[in-house]
């Protein structure tokens, strides 16, 4: 996401930082570039105008010009202002503290409501809450089935009624939830192709019948300014409590994400970054600004890792590393943990500087799968003790995993180098990566 914009900022900042001394003219020229980059990313023009005005006021002063690193100062000002535009502080979802708390989702067709409903249900379950998914879309024949399949996959009950109107269904669901100690009711409403009066009236009615704690507009970030207009109209009519931006993993240029808050005043609360049920992040203006400006997002990365990593396993691994007993088995487990964090590309993009460096490079997830297959074809003893793998076993392992013997040799060589590196690290002798130890390229 934001690929193009990240590149542009990278170029602009490089020029600014490299300039040493800056003149007012340098700064104004750079801001012109920033302005153009934002407009090309489809950011609302009024938002861009205000943004540039504020950055300019802050930048073109004695304080910046006379500072030791004026370029760096300006980067900081742009970052600060971007955080402001994105909403300054993260606004969390209403806490799940009633029986039931109600989240109502609305939005156009295909924006990702049902998917988000599933993600929220999964999140609630992980917090040991009891969720209930409510099928309030009676117009699309397959809608109820879709929600049922989703509910099954996360082990969450789905409430549905034949021959009833959505406001009644939602009201009944609320009553049902009260009786059955449900913590979180998630209303998955129907989408339309466009905003129409009928839809708005229906949503208003649902809202007044169930009084949701959270009324979220689900907006597709790929639709750019349309998403902004949509949010404006929904907010005027329904007084939303927040926006969930979806498909931020796609090649959305960023316009919607950057403009929605400033145009509508309604906070973005969630960022949906993929089709998998775990691909949901709380929206943090400061972290998002850092990502857009190519500074990475270490905090989100660490959070993702914490969610994916089994703490007990991590402690065990640490122990093994200390004892130099890191085996191919452990390596395989580590690969599984990393895979749980999501697609490698999105993980790498969060590391400062790496997003840009990786541009155009296809991360070969297939390479990882190949390595996995090779390790799986070994016996447990071989995984613990790869030295015992002889020529004939190599041929077998290669056959079993659909690889060549050369690849098996390469893996074993790289793994040996990695073991050596770990050994050196544990003796505090670590001075850098030995050649070829990473990243298991084949
Ligand atoms: N890449 C990507 N795809 C998404 C995301 N969220 C949803 N989708 C996909 O978008 C499509 C539509 O998602 P749904 O959740 O069915 O959308 P909806 O709003 O419920 O659609 P209607 O019920 O028809 O109004 C599906 O193929 C989802 O897998 C996301 O964050 N990223
Ligand atoms: Mg749906």
PDB file of N, CA and C in Angstrom, residues 325-332 371 375 378 382-387 408-422 434 436-438 440 442:
ATOM      1  N   UNK A 325      22.193 -25.354  20.743  1.00  0.00           N
ATOM      2  CA  UNK A 325      21.521 -26.583  20.328  1.00  0.00           C
ATOM      3  C   UNK A 325      20.412 -26.292  19.323  1.00  0.00           C
ATOM      4  N   UNK A 326      20.615 -25.289  18.504  1.00  0.00           N
ATOM      5  CA  UNK A 326      19.619 -24.898  17.506  1.00  0.00           C
ATOM      6  C   UNK A 326      19.666 -25.863  16.324  1.00  0.00           C
ATOM      7  N   UNK A 327      18.532 -26.564  16.093  1.00  0.00           N
ATOM      8  CA  UNK A 327      18.533 -27.584  15.038  1.00  0.00           C
ATOM      9  C   UNK A 327      17.635 -27.175  13.877  1.00  0.00           C
ATOM     10  N   UNK A 328      17.659 -28.011  12.848  1.00  0.00           N
ATOM     11  CA  UNK A 328      16.769 -27.761  11.716  1.00  0.00           C
ATOM     12  C   UNK A 328      15.307 -27.811  12.131  1.00  0.00           C
ATOM     13  N   UNK A 329      15.037 -28.596  13.155  1.00  0.00           N
ATOM     14  CA  UNK A 329      13.673 -28.679  13.682  1.00  0.00           C
ATOM     15  C   UNK A 329      13.241 -27.313  14.230  1.00  0.00           C
ATOM     16  N   UNK A 330      14.142 -26.698  15.002  1.00  0.00           N
ATOM     17  CA  UNK A 330      13.845 -25.375  15.558  1.00  0.00           C
ATOM     18  C   UNK A 330      13.682 -24.354  14.438  1.00  0.00           C
ATOM     19  N   UNK A 331      14.557 -24.515  13.451  1.00  0.00           N
ATOM     20  CA  UNK A 331      14.488 -23.599  12.325  1.00  0.00           C
ATOM     21  C   UNK A 331      13.132 -23.702  11.634  1.00  0.00           C
ATOM     22  N   UNK A 332      12.678 -24.932  11.482  1.00  0.00           N
ATOM     23  CA  UNK A 332      11.381 -25.171  10.860  1.00  0.00           C
ATOM     24  C   UNK A 332      10.260 -24.518  11.695  1.00  0.00           C
ATOM     25  N   UNK A 371      12.162 -24.983   1.238  1.00  0.00           N
ATOM     26  CA  UNK A 371      12.981 -25.310   2.401  1.00  0.00           C
ATOM     27  C   UNK A 371      12.159 -26.157   3.379  1.00  0.00           C
ATOM     28  N   UNK A 375      12.965 -29.986   4.826  1.00  0.00           N
ATOM     29  CA  UNK A 375      13.088 -30.347   6.245  1.00  0.00           C
ATOM     30  C   UNK A 375      12.076 -31.430   6.599  1.00  0.00           C
ATOM     31  N   UNK A 378      13.113 -34.989   5.982  1.00  0.00           N
ATOM     32  CA  UNK A 378      14.176 -35.594   6.801  1.00  0.00           C
ATOM     33  C   UNK A 378      13.562 -36.357   7.975  1.00  0.00           C
ATOM     34  N   UNK A 382      17.706 -36.749  11.684  1.00  0.00           N
ATOM     35  CA  UNK A 382      18.459 -35.936  10.716  1.00  0.00           C
ATOM     36  C   UNK A 382      18.267 -34.443  10.970  1.00  0.00           C
ATOM     37  N   UNK A 383      17.052 -34.089  11.394  1.00  0.00           N
ATOM     38  CA  UNK A 383      16.796 -32.670  11.665  1.00  0.00           C
ATOM     39  C   UNK A 383      17.621 -32.196  12.856  1.00  0.00           C
ATOM     40  N   UNK A 384      17.792 -33.072  13.814  1.00  0.00           N
ATOM     41  CA  UNK A 384      18.570 -32.686  14.986  1.00  0.00           C
ATOM     42  C   UNK A 384      20.062 -32.725  14.697  1.00  0.00           C
ATOM     43  N   UNK A 385      20.414 -33.585  13.763  1.00  0.00           N
ATOM     44  CA  UNK A 385      21.820 -33.885  13.544  1.00  0.00           C
ATOM     45  C   UNK A 385      22.136 -34.003  12.061  1.00  0.00           C
ATOM     46  N   UNK A 386      22.109 -32.912  11.325  1.00  0.00           N
ATOM     47  CA  UNK A 386      22.191 -32.988   9.857  1.00  0.00           C
ATOM     48  C   UNK A 386      23.485 -33.597   9.336  1.00  0.00           C
ATOM     49  N   UNK A 387      24.522 -33.668  10.199  1.00  0.00           N
ATOM     50  CA  UNK A 387      25.796 -34.253   9.732  1.00  0.00           C
ATOM     51  C   UNK A 387      25.630 -35.701   9.285  1.00  0.00           C
ATOM     52  N   UNK A 408      19.609 -29.397  -1.557  1.00  0.00           N
ATOM     53  CA  UNK A 408      19.760 -29.986  -0.221  1.00  0.00           C
ATOM     54  C   UNK A 408      21.127 -29.573   0.343  1.00  0.00           C
ATOM     55  N   UNK A 409      22.151 -29.680  -0.507  1.00  0.00           N
ATOM     56  CA  UNK A 409      23.495 -29.279  -0.071  1.00  0.00           C
ATOM     57  C   UNK A 409      23.532 -27.819   0.352  1.00  0.00           C
ATOM     58  N   UNK A 410      22.864 -26.997  -0.447  1.00  0.00           N
ATOM     59  CA  UNK A 410      22.850 -25.567  -0.161  1.00  0.00           C
ATOM     60  C   UNK A 410      22.180 -25.293   1.187  1.00  0.00           C
ATOM     61  N   UNK A 411      21.060 -25.958   1.398  1.00  0.00           N
ATOM     62  CA  UNK A 411      20.355 -25.761   2.667  1.00  0.00           C
ATOM     63  C   UNK A 411      21.253 -26.164   3.834  1.00  0.00           C
ATOM     64  N   UNK A 412      21.889 -27.320   3.702  1.00  0.00           N
ATOM     65  CA  UNK A 412      22.719 -27.808   4.808  1.00  0.00           C
ATOM     66  C   UNK A 412      23.901 -26.874   5.051  1.00  0.00           C
ATOM     67  N   UNK A 413      24.473 -26.362   3.963  1.00  0.00           N
ATOM     68  CA  UNK A 413      25.605 -25.462   4.093  1.00  0.00           C
ATOM     69  C   UNK A 413      25.162 -24.158   4.773  1.00  0.00           C
ATOM     70  N   UNK A 414      24.056 -23.626   4.305  1.00  0.00           N
ATOM     71  CA  UNK A 414      23.574 -22.368   4.877  1.00  0.00           C
ATOM     72  C   UNK A 414      23.160 -22.559   6.333  1.00  0.00           C
ATOM     73  N   UNK A 415      22.582 -23.713   6.609  1.00  0.00           N
ATOM     74  CA  UNK A 415      22.183 -23.952   7.992  1.00  0.00           C
ATOM     75  C   UNK A 415      23.408 -24.057   8.903  1.00  0.00           C
ATOM     76  N   UNK A 416      24.452 -24.718   8.395  1.00  0.00           N
ATOM     77  CA  UNK A 416      25.682 -24.836   9.186  1.00  0.00           C
ATOM     78  C   UNK A 416      26.257 -23.443   9.463  1.00  0.00           C
ATOM     79  N   UNK A 417      26.217 -22.584   8.437  1.00  0.00           N
ATOM     80  CA  UNK A 417      26.723 -21.218   8.613  1.00  0.00           C
ATOM     81  C   UNK A 417      25.885 -20.472   9.652  1.00  0.00           C
ATOM     82  N   UNK A 418      24.575 -20.742   9.628  1.00  0.00           N
ATOM     83  CA  UNK A 418      23.691 -20.074  10.573  1.00  0.00           C
ATOM     84  C   UNK A 418      23.982 -20.552  11.992  1.00  0.00           C
ATOM     85  N   UNK A 419      24.210 -21.858  12.127  1.00  0.00           N
ATOM     86  CA  UNK A 419      24.533 -22.392  13.454  1.00  0.00           C
ATOM     87  C   UNK A 419      25.818 -21.769  13.993  1.00  0.00           C
ATOM     88  N   UNK A 420      26.772 -21.609  13.094  1.00  0.00           N
ATOM     89  CA  UNK A 420      28.041 -21.018  13.490  1.00  0.00           C
ATOM     90  C   UNK A 420      27.821 -19.572  13.946  1.00  0.00           C
ATOM     91  N   UNK A 421      26.980 -18.881  13.192  1.00  0.00           N
ATOM     92  CA  UNK A 421      26.702 -17.490  13.534  1.00  0.00           C
ATOM     93  C   UNK A 421      26.062 -17.398  14.924  1.00  0.00           C
ATOM     94  N   UNK A 422      25.119 -18.301  15.179  1.00  0.00           N
ATOM     95  CA  UNK A 422      24.460 -18.291  16.477  1.00  0.00           C
ATOM     96  C   UNK A 422      25.463 -18.569  17.594  1.00  0.00           C
ATOM     97  N   UNK A 434      27.779 -13.960   8.377  1.00  0.00           N
ATOM     98  CA  UNK A 434      28.691 -14.660   7.485  1.00  0.00           C
ATOM     99  C   UNK A 434      28.062 -14.743   6.099  1.00  0.00           C
ATOM    100  N   UNK A 436      26.366 -15.753   2.901  1.00  0.00           N
ATOM    101  CA  UNK A 436      25.521 -16.873   2.499  1.00  0.00           C
ATOM    102  C   UNK A 436      24.658 -17.450   3.603  1.00  0.00           C
ATOM    103  N   UNK A 437      24.775 -16.903   4.827  1.00  0.00           N
ATOM    104  CA  UNK A 437      23.979 -17.472   5.914  1.00  0.00           C
ATOM    105  C   UNK A 437      22.504 -17.101   5.762  1.00  0.00           C
ATOM    106  N   UNK A 438      22.246 -15.960   5.220  1.00  0.00           N
ATOM    107  CA  UNK A 438      20.887 -15.499   5.007  1.00  0.00           C
ATOM    108  C   UNK A 438      20.737 -15.084   3.566  1.00  0.00           C
ATOM    109  N   UNK A 440      18.680 -17.768   2.849  1.00  0.00           N
ATOM    110  CA  UNK A 440      18.325 -19.051   2.250  1.00  0.00           C
ATOM    111  C   UNK A 440      17.817 -18.881   0.835  1.00  0.00           C
ATOM    112  N   UNK A 442      17.474 -19.687  -2.840  1.00  0.00           N
ATOM    113  CA  UNK A 442      17.705 -20.795  -3.763  1.00  0.00           C
ATOM    114  C   UNK A 442      16.697 -20.716  -4.889  1.00  0.00           C
TER     115      UNK A 442
END
